Amino acid sequence: MGFKKFRADVSTAAQKVASGAVSGVLSVTNGDSDGNVVIKYHHDSLTRDIHIQALAQDVGEYPNGNMFLLWTDDSDPPPPVVAAVNVAQDCLSGLSVYEMVTVFAGRLEREISRAVEGEDDSLDEYDDEDESDDYDAAYDADYPSDGDEFGLPSSTLRSYRQRSKFVDTPKSLLQRIRRDLRQAKQAGYKVGFLDPFGRTAATGIISISIRVDKLALSDGAMEAWDLNPTEYVVLLIRFTKRYDPLELVVVPAASHTEVTFRIGKCNKHKPSLHQALSAFAEPTRAETTEEGVAHFEKLFISNSLESFLNEGFVSLLKIREMYNLDWEKANEQYLTHIALCTKSDRLPQPLACPQRSQVIPDLAADGDHVLGQDHLLEKGPAHERSLPLVAMQFAMRYFVKCTEYCLRCHRRLEKGFEALRPYVCPNPLCLFQYMAMGFGPAVEHEILTEPYVVDLLVSLCYTAIQPYKVSPGYNAITPQTKLPIRSLPVGLRLLVPDLSNATATPLKAKVTDDNNRLVFDGEGAQGFVDHLAPARWLAFRTPGKSRVVHARVREVTNATKTAVIEVMAESAVTWASEQQPPVAAGPQLHALYAPIPRTVQPPPSPAEASIADVYPYDTDFDSMDDNSKGYAMRHLLDTLPSILDIGDWLSSHPHNALRSVDRVSPAAASLLRWIVSSNRSCIFQVDGSRPVAHSPPQQGSETMAGGPKGQNTEGGAGVAGKGRDREDERILGMEGWIQFCFAQGSPDKELRFSRALQEVAARKPIHGNPTIFAWHGSSIANWHSIVRTGLDFQDVRCGRSFGHGVYFSPHLSTSLTYCGPGGQHPWPNSDLNITSCLSLNEIINAPDEFVATTPHYVVSQLDWHQCRYLFVKAHGKGSRKDTVSMASNIELAHQVKWRVTKGALYPQAPGLEIRGEQNKQLQIPLSAVPFRTIGPAAGTTSSTPAKRAVCQLEDSDGDEDAEDVSILVSDDDDDAIVGPPAKKSASPAYSMGSAITQVVYVTNFSPTPHPKATLTDMHGSGARPPTPASINIDRAMTDFVPGSLDLSSLLRLAPPSFATDTATRSLSRELVRLQNLQATTPLHELGWYIDFDAVSNLYHWIVELHSFDPSLPLAQDMKQAGVGSVVLEMRFGSEYPFAPPFVRVVRPRFLTFMAGGGGHVTAGGAMCMELLTSSGWSPVSSMESVLLQVRVAMCGQHPKPARLDRRVVAGKKEDYGVGEAIEAFERAVRSHGWAVPKDLRVTANGM
């Protein structure tokens, strides 16, 4: 309902308060910002009126999905106010404004009364009766928090450890935490408190950060890593169990240490608590970030660093302490232990203890004290060392020097040049994990920052997998076909449809007119069960159709051999055309596209037209031959949405991965990841600030996010992603071309080029002009391999009239004749629609050693040249004007003069200058050439520094919260109550005073606060809607009506006295999961329904099973008897999740087994399943899986199908009793030899 309802509710609450409806509340008014409410409270025992700020954290989801945040700006608030704010904070999810005010006022009245009566005002004295309206979410050391799975705040992130039966955090431990964090601050890092950790709790999340400009990164590295000098690199550390100091962490096994890490960047020194929680748990809906609010984003290597921190940091720390090693040698020892090193790599014996107070050599060379220190080498006793500081130093070491280490095993790579982006070592396992498992730079990051680079890579790959004819040799009879691509994906475990295998036998199915259902019969039904399952993908084509339809299976019905599908995309049956596309003229052997031969069939009859050949995504890609692999890859890329559309979806779903995109199949996602990851060159779009054409919206077309396609609805072009303006690297005089700059080639090729340059410079006087530039033109199909491995002369395409080698030309017009499309078809979903490619290459200046210099440069040394620019002719989709604006001659002259004046041009050797259009000399920007390849060039007035100066920006602590600083320096008896900050920050998320603790829910459901509290208490009284708006109902698929069950006719148990914290937390988590699932899945697909508004006891659930397959005897009996659902009762005991629930049918009665019934329903109504006994139960079983298995058992037809009791069919209504259910369950369990749960009767009776 959102903001409009929120404003209306504020007005309603204000009117009710003005009439005296809420005792003590004088007024309710709108605050300074949207979603902010100010509550003015009066009590005779208080010396002044109190102003409470309440912030609706998600107004768009108000009221059900919203959580209120409370705090006070009043200086020195009375202790009862502080206590009331912190305790009431846990009860403010899903409430209206008036309900929130009422709940808080009642809590505040209770706290004031307690103080007036002389009781201890500490929260430790609250008894359970007083806390009946609060969620008992105490810390349980044996289980992870809810936030691990659902984005819910951990119980340890609550405002205080609130109950008297739990031991408070010892003051000495809080003092140790603050002391350890003070050491991190004294070392030059910024510390940010996000929740009670360090204030009142020893569990929670802490933020440690450093500003980017202090990292001494080069400008090129910051550009390649998408960093801004004013941003912060932030390490989030979450302690799930109690904080253990460093000397205790190294004692037990590493697996026993409950600490997890996330690393990213933020525009402030710490993110909000909401952002921090989202970083540790995938959110369930799109998130937006308001201007001015701290925004936490992943770094381009966050996946690799987080894996290293979470898997190896504690182990490496233990090894360092045991063997007295540095981080590198400790990592070698660690890899040896897990068998990732060869025997020759293994360390012989522990090393002698090094002297303390040593500086890390490679980081100290940067001249920065912050990065150059190793806290573990400092003098002092072990108990004075800080675990957070060591973790931050470890993270920064491998972040700043990431290009020197393998991204997977983190062993040091061979040195030779300063790389801009990290990669992996030659170890095949590391290479596989880099390509297939996402340990390289995140493809999502690349799509968001450089979408047209990704578009370019996909387009080049698409043309490279289209075969061309190879001229036959003397002994050959027929021409052969060959793929231009040299290296196909290997080991990605791709499952694809086998569309190219003429001998394969597809499944046969009848397709409904709307393409949303496949019905299998005859031969097609034989492989139905083995090949199809929900969430799997398939492809099908019907006779006479020119497109292959790709769909995802939504539902499979074995009884009728029917699959409900959702069409996601289409691909071409063949890529052949009646007429070859035009190609550029020139002495080029053009590729002749040859589609895989197919037999021409006569037009299908009307009966045959509806029968489709179905190809499941179940063929192992690695088992195919090369041509079939290319064919399968083209189909996958045809199904891939445009990169800009994927980027739009990722922007609106910031913490989701590519595989979460509905329209992208797992195989297509893996292929796209391989295309991006296999490109080891660092490529940027030079004119990223210039608009590039995007597909104009077509009538009826929508993006994956549901909005109109494209960001421009009036024909304007969109901006090229989030990439920076690199106008200073643009080569002037090449208008009409989109320019891509190779900031760095592939690491191994760049290393060989650097070494070759040094070798030639040592024997030739080329320091003034060490390199020259020249053009190279080639068919689009060749550029996929050229970008990855560089130019070579392995294949003969255009003849070699002037010798063997790679051909270059200083003249653009010459190379243009070789860069035609070559007959390949462009990627249909490209926003660039590339027609030709041309590269500008840097070559070692030694023409006398070339094979030839006229009319072309012919270079046989493969390590002597490196691509620096790629020029692309691209015609964006739609009727757009030229995407690159033409600069006037005056403007061009002005820019050239400015670059010459500033010494920003690379000096070209006289007589060897590069020529562009109309044979005009082109100027090469100095910033486009890697610094390592430039000698002391004459004629330049400035040089590019290899490193940035440290602390160029003002170094001030003004951006730190006063509250953070006050917490670090406070170690007195009042630690539990921290005063308000000296100034209010722009974001309430981290400017909270003493009465603030932010708890964020990112689901639409707030778990029941306590087994004794009802959801009605939490959500307010009033009639609930019979059908929640979030439920998706397809009346064509089900006749079930949610909310039609008369719950008053069922026995409702009171909250049990045996409730335990572990069971309560687990049940809360399961209820949240099921509610989210039900809200996002069509009812006919789920097959079950829970009225969550009516759940008044966490330990007692009512579930309806419905929408059974109409062909089942059970469904036919239910229809005849007028029964809409099977009503189940689930009762949970104190031992849950270690003990199973008791599940029984309440109504209708089933035909007993002795009378010919089945469905695993006993004579007393209990479900007879080993899963629900001590023999078959597993604590990891989710309630979703239990409901699914119960439904499957009830639908089973072996040995007999389930039927309703004949009296029910005749109209007699009679429920099962719980007593008969217990007895029947015990008899059935013993007859099967299973174990009866020890607390069965207590659980089943609910007392």
CSV table of C-alpha atoms in Angstrom, one decimal, residues 334-616:
chain,number,residue,atom,x,y,z
A,334,TYR,CA,47.8,-24.5,4.5
A,335,LEU,CA,47.7,-25.5,0.8
A,336,THR,CA,50.0,-28.4,1.6
A,337,HIS,CA,47.6,-29.5,4.4
A,338,ILE,CA,44.6,-29.6,2.0
A,339,ALA,CA,46.7,-31.2,-0.8
A,340,LEU,CA,46.8,-28.4,-3.2
A,341,CYS,CA,50.6,-28.2,-3.4
A,342,THR,CA,53.0,-30.7,-4.9
A,343,LYS,CA,55.6,-32.3,-2.6
A,344,SER,CA,58.3,-30.0,-3.9
A,345,ASP,CA,56.3,-27.1,-2.6
A,346,ARG,CA,55.9,-28.3,0.9
A,347,LEU,CA,57.7,-26.7,3.8
A,348,PRO,CA,60.4,-28.8,5.5
A,349,GLN,CA,60.3,-27.7,9.1
A,350,PRO,CA,58.8,-24.8,11.2
A,351,LEU,CA,60.9,-21.7,10.9
A,352,ALA,CA,62.5,-19.9,13.7
A,353,CYS,CA,60.6,-17.1,15.3
A,354,PRO,CA,61.2,-13.8,13.6
A,355,GLN,CA,61.9,-10.6,15.4
A,356,ARG,CA,58.9,-8.5,16.4
A,357,SER,CA,58.1,-5.1,15.1
A,358,GLN,CA,58.9,-6.0,11.6
A,359,VAL,CA,57.2,-4.3,8.6
A,360,ILE,CA,55.8,-6.3,5.6
A,361,PRO,CA,58.4,-5.6,2.9
A,362,ASP,CA,56.2,-5.4,-0.2
A,363,LEU,CA,53.7,-3.1,1.4
A,364,ALA,CA,56.2,-1.0,3.3
A,365,ALA,CA,57.8,-0.2,-0.1
A,366,ASP,CA,54.7,1.9,-0.8
A,367,GLY,CA,55.7,4.2,2.0
A,368,ASP,CA,52.4,3.9,3.8
A,369,HIS,CA,52.5,3.2,7.5
A,370,VAL,CA,48.9,1.9,7.6
A,371,LEU,CA,49.5,-0.8,5.0
A,372,GLY,CA,53.1,-1.6,5.9
A,373,GLN,CA,52.5,-3.0,9.4
A,374,ASP,CA,51.9,-6.5,10.6
A,375,HIS,CA,50.2,-6.5,14.0
A,376,LEU,CA,51.3,-10.1,14.7
A,377,LEU,CA,55.0,-9.1,14.6
A,378,GLU,CA,54.6,-6.2,17.1
A,379,LYS,CA,56.1,-6.5,20.5
A,380,GLY,CA,53.9,-7.2,23.5
A,381,PRO,CA,52.1,-10.1,25.1
A,382,ALA,CA,49.7,-12.3,23.1
A,383,HIS,CA,46.6,-11.1,25.0
A,384,GLU,CA,47.2,-7.5,23.8
A,385,ARG,CA,46.8,-8.4,20.1
A,386,SER,CA,43.7,-7.4,18.2
A,387,LEU,CA,41.8,-9.9,16.1
A,388,PRO,CA,39.8,-7.3,14.1
A,389,LEU,CA,43.1,-5.5,13.3
A,390,VAL,CA,44.8,-8.6,12.1
A,391,ALA,CA,41.8,-9.5,9.9
A,392,MET,CA,41.8,-6.0,8.4
A,393,GLN,CA,45.5,-6.1,7.7
A,394,PHE,CA,45.2,-9.5,6.1
A,395,ALA,CA,42.3,-8.4,3.9
A,396,MET,CA,44.1,-5.2,2.8
A,397,ARG,CA,47.3,-7.0,2.0
A,398,TYR,CA,45.6,-9.4,-0.4
A,399,PHE,CA,43.3,-6.6,-1.8
A,400,VAL,CA,46.0,-4.1,-2.5
A,401,LYS,CA,48.4,-6.7,-3.9
A,402,CYS,CA,45.6,-8.8,-5.6
A,403,THR,CA,47.3,-8.7,-8.9
A,404,GLU,CA,50.4,-10.4,-7.5
A,405,TYR,CA,48.5,-13.5,-6.2
A,406,CYS,CA,46.4,-16.2,-7.7
A,407,LEU,CA,42.7,-15.4,-7.2
A,408,ARG,CA,41.9,-18.9,-6.0
A,409,CYS,CA,44.9,-20.5,-4.2
A,410,HIS,CA,46.4,-17.0,-3.4
A,411,ARG,CA,50.0,-18.1,-4.1
A,412,ARG,CA,52.3,-15.5,-5.5
A,413,LEU,CA,52.4,-15.3,-9.3
A,414,GLU,CA,55.5,-14.8,-11.4
A,415,LYS,CA,56.6,-11.2,-11.5
A,416,GLY,CA,57.5,-9.3,-14.6
A,417,PHE,CA,55.1,-6.3,-14.9
A,418,GLU,CA,52.5,-4.5,-12.8
A,419,ALA,CA,49.2,-6.0,-13.8
A,420,LEU,CA,45.9,-4.1,-13.6
A,421,ARG,CA,43.6,-7.0,-12.9
A,422,PRO,CA,44.2,-10.2,-11.0
A,423,TYR,CA,44.1,-13.6,-12.4
A,424,VAL,CA,44.9,-17.2,-11.5
A,425,CYS,CA,48.0,-19.3,-11.6
A,426,PRO,CA,48.5,-22.1,-14.2
A,427,ASN,CA,47.1,-24.7,-11.8
A,428,PRO,CA,44.2,-26.4,-13.8
A,429,LEU,CA,42.0,-26.5,-10.7
A,430,CYS,CA,42.4,-22.7,-10.1
A,431,LEU,CA,41.7,-22.1,-13.7
A,432,PHE,CA,38.6,-24.2,-13.6
A,433,GLN,CA,37.2,-22.5,-10.5
A,434,TYR,CA,38.0,-19.1,-12.0
A,435,MET,CA,36.1,-19.9,-15.1
A,436,ALA,CA,33.2,-22.0,-13.8
A,437,MET,CA,32.7,-21.1,-10.2
A,438,GLY,CA,32.8,-17.3,-10.1
A,439,PHE,CA,36.0,-16.8,-8.3
A,440,GLY,CA,37.2,-14.3,-10.8
A,441,PRO,CA,35.9,-10.7,-11.2
A,442,ALA,CA,32.1,-10.9,-10.8
A,443,VAL,CA,30.3,-10.9,-14.1
A,444,GLU,CA,27.5,-8.9,-12.5
A,445,HIS,CA,30.1,-6.2,-11.7
A,446,GLU,CA,31.3,-6.2,-15.3
A,447,ILE,CA,27.7,-5.9,-16.7
A,448,LEU,CA,26.9,-3.0,-14.4
A,449,THR,CA,30.1,-1.0,-15.0
A,450,GLU,CA,31.0,-1.8,-18.6
A,451,PRO,CA,27.8,-3.2,-20.3
A,452,TYR,CA,29.0,-2.5,-23.8
A,453,VAL,CA,32.3,-4.3,-23.2
A,454,VAL,CA,30.3,-7.4,-22.2
A,455,ASP,CA,28.1,-6.8,-25.3
A,456,LEU,CA,31.2,-6.6,-27.4
A,457,LEU,CA,32.6,-9.9,-25.9
A,458,VAL,CA,29.4,-11.8,-26.4
A,459,SER,CA,29.0,-10.5,-30.0
A,460,LEU,CA,32.5,-11.5,-30.9
A,461,CYS,CA,32.0,-15.0,-29.4
A,462,TYR,CA,28.7,-15.3,-31.3
A,463,THR,CA,30.4,-14.8,-34.7
A,464,ALA,CA,33.3,-17.0,-33.7
A,465,ILE,CA,31.1,-20.1,-33.3
A,466,GLN,CA,29.6,-19.9,-36.7
A,467,PRO,CA,31.4,-22.4,-39.1
A,468,TYR,CA,33.0,-21.4,-42.4
A,469,LYS,CA,34.1,-23.6,-45.3
A,470,VAL,CA,37.7,-24.5,-45.6
A,471,SER,CA,39.0,-24.9,-49.1
A,472,PRO,CA,39.7,-28.6,-49.8
A,473,GLY,CA,43.2,-29.8,-50.3
A,474,TYR,CA,44.5,-31.7,-53.3
A,475,ASN,CA,43.4,-35.1,-51.9
A,476,ALA,CA,40.1,-33.8,-50.4
A,477,ILE,CA,36.9,-34.4,-52.2
A,478,THR,CA,34.5,-32.1,-50.3
A,479,PRO,CA,35.1,-28.9,-48.4
A,480,GLN,CA,35.2,-29.1,-44.6
A,481,THR,CA,33.7,-26.7,-42.1
A,482,LYS,CA,35.6,-25.2,-39.2
A,483,LEU,CA,34.8,-22.9,-36.3
A,484,PRO,CA,36.8,-19.7,-36.1
A,485,ILE,CA,36.9,-20.0,-32.3
A,486,ARG,CA,40.0,-21.7,-31.1
A,487,SER,CA,39.2,-22.6,-27.5
A,488,LEU,CA,35.7,-23.8,-26.6
A,489,PRO,CA,34.4,-24.0,-23.0
A,490,VAL,CA,35.6,-27.1,-21.2
A,491,GLY,CA,34.6,-28.5,-17.8
A,492,LEU,CA,31.8,-26.1,-17.2
A,493,ARG,CA,29.3,-28.9,-16.7
A,494,LEU,CA,26.9,-27.3,-19.1
A,495,LEU,CA,23.7,-29.2,-19.8
A,496,VAL,CA,22.3,-28.2,-23.2
A,497,PRO,CA,19.6,-29.4,-25.6
A,498,ASP,CA,21.0,-31.7,-28.3
A,499,LEU,CA,19.5,-29.9,-31.2
A,500,SER,CA,22.2,-30.7,-33.8
A,501,ASN,CA,22.4,-34.5,-33.4
A,502,ALA,CA,20.5,-36.0,-36.4
A,503,THR,CA,20.6,-39.4,-34.7
A,504,ALA,CA,19.1,-38.2,-31.4
A,505,THR,CA,15.5,-39.2,-30.7
A,506,PRO,CA,13.6,-36.3,-29.2
A,507,LEU,CA,10.6,-36.6,-27.0
A,508,LYS,CA,7.3,-36.1,-28.7
A,509,ALA,CA,4.6,-34.0,-27.1
A,510,LYS,CA,1.5,-32.1,-28.0
A,511,VAL,CA,1.8,-28.4,-27.6
A,512,THR,CA,-1.2,-26.4,-26.5
A,513,ASP,CA,-2.2,-23.3,-28.5
A,514,ASP,CA,-0.8,-20.9,-25.8
A,515,ASN,CA,2.5,-22.8,-25.6
A,516,ASN,CA,2.3,-23.2,-21.9
A,517,ARG,CA,1.6,-27.0,-21.6
A,518,LEU,CA,3.2,-30.1,-23.2
A,519,VAL,CA,1.3,-33.3,-23.1
A,520,PHE,CA,3.3,-36.5,-23.7
A,521,ASP,CA,1.9,-39.8,-24.9
A,522,GLY,CA,3.2,-42.8,-26.7
A,523,GLU,CA,6.9,-42.8,-27.2
A,524,GLY,CA,7.3,-39.4,-25.6
A,525,ALA,CA,5.8,-40.6,-22.4
A,526,GLN,CA,8.5,-43.2,-21.9
A,527,GLY,CA,11.3,-40.7,-21.2
A,528,PHE,CA,9.0,-38.2,-19.4
A,529,VAL,CA,9.9,-39.0,-15.8
A,530,ASP,CA,13.7,-39.3,-16.5
A,531,HIS,CA,14.1,-36.0,-18.4
A,532,LEU,CA,11.6,-33.5,-17.0
A,533,ALA,CA,11.3,-31.9,-13.5
A,534,PRO,CA,10.3,-28.6,-12.2
A,535,ALA,CA,12.8,-25.7,-12.7
A,536,ARG,CA,14.6,-27.6,-15.5
A,537,TRP,CA,14.8,-26.1,-19.0
A,538,LEU,CA,13.8,-27.6,-22.3
A,539,ALA,CA,13.7,-26.7,-26.0
A,540,PHE,CA,11.0,-27.7,-28.5
A,541,ARG,CA,10.2,-27.1,-32.1
A,542,THR,CA,7.2,-27.9,-34.2
A,543,PRO,CA,7.2,-28.9,-37.9
A,544,GLY,CA,7.2,-25.9,-40.3
A,545,LYS,CA,8.3,-23.4,-37.6
A,546,SER,CA,11.6,-21.5,-38.1
A,547,ARG,CA,12.2,-20.9,-34.4
A,548,VAL,CA,13.1,-23.1,-31.5
A,549,VAL,CA,11.2,-22.3,-28.3
A,550,HIS,CA,13.1,-22.5,-25.0
A,551,ALA,CA,11.1,-22.8,-21.8
A,552,ARG,CA,11.4,-23.6,-18.1
A,553,VAL,CA,9.3,-26.4,-16.6
A,554,ARG,CA,7.0,-25.1,-13.9
A,555,GLU,CA,5.1,-28.2,-13.0
A,556,VAL,CA,5.1,-31.9,-13.9
A,557,THR,CA,2.2,-34.2,-13.5
A,558,ASN,CA,3.2,-37.8,-13.8
A,559,ALA,CA,-0.3,-39.2,-13.9
A,560,THR,CA,-1.2,-37.3,-17.0
A,561,LYS,CA,2.3,-37.0,-18.4
A,562,THR,CA,1.8,-33.3,-18.6
A,563,ALA,CA,4.4,-30.5,-18.1
A,564,VAL,CA,3.3,-26.9,-17.4
A,565,ILE,CA,6.0,-24.7,-18.9
A,566,GLU,CA,6.9,-21.0,-19.1
A,567,VAL,CA,8.3,-19.8,-22.4
A,568,MET,CA,11.5,-17.8,-21.9
A,569,ALA,CA,13.1,-17.2,-25.2
A,570,GLU,CA,13.4,-18.4,-28.8
A,571,SER,CA,16.3,-19.2,-31.1
A,572,ALA,CA,16.7,-19.7,-34.8
A,573,VAL,CA,16.4,-23.2,-36.2
A,574,THR,CA,19.1,-22.3,-38.8
A,575,TRP,CA,21.3,-19.3,-39.3
A,576,ALA,CA,21.5,-19.7,-43.1
A,577,SER,CA,20.2,-16.9,-45.3
A,578,GLU,CA,19.1,-16.9,-48.9
A,579,GLN,CA,21.7,-14.3,-49.7
A,580,GLN,CA,25.0,-13.8,-48.1
A,581,PRO,CA,25.4,-10.5,-46.4
A,582,PRO,CA,27.7,-8.0,-48.1
A,583,VAL,CA,31.4,-8.1,-47.2
A,584,ALA,CA,34.1,-5.6,-47.6
A,585,ALA,CA,36.2,-5.8,-50.7
A,586,GLY,CA,39.8,-6.8,-50.5
A,587,PRO,CA,42.3,-9.7,-50.9
A,588,GLN,CA,40.4,-11.6,-48.2
A,589,LEU,CA,39.2,-15.2,-48.2
A,590,HIS,CA,35.8,-14.5,-46.8
A,591,ALA,CA,34.1,-17.1,-44.6
A,592,LEU,CA,31.3,-18.9,-46.2
A,593,TYR,CA,28.7,-19.7,-43.7
A,594,ALA,CA,27.6,-23.3,-43.9
A,595,PRO,CA,24.7,-24.4,-41.7
A,596,ILE,CA,24.5,-27.9,-40.5
A,597,PRO,CA,22.8,-29.9,-43.3
A,598,ARG,CA,19.2,-30.7,-42.7
A,599,THR,CA,16.7,-32.6,-44.8
A,600,VAL,CA,14.0,-30.6,-46.4
A,601,GLN,CA,10.6,-31.9,-45.3
A,602,PRO,CA,7.2,-31.3,-46.9
A,603,PRO,CA,4.8,-29.0,-45.0
A,604,PRO,CA,3.3,-30.7,-42.0
A,605,SER,CA,-0.3,-31.6,-41.8
A,606,PRO,CA,-2.6,-29.8,-39.3
A,607,ALA,CA,-2.4,-32.8,-37.0
A,608,GLU,CA,1.4,-32.9,-37.2
A,609,ALA,CA,1.7,-29.2,-36.6
A,610,SER,CA,0.8,-29.4,-32.9
A,611,ILE,CA,3.3,-32.3,-32.2
A,612,ALA,CA,6.6,-30.9,-31.1
A,613,ASP,CA,10.1,-32.4,-30.8
A,614,VAL,CA,11.2,-31.8,-27.2
A,615,TYR,CA,14.9,-31.6,-26.3
A,616,PRO,CA,15.5,-31.4,-22.6
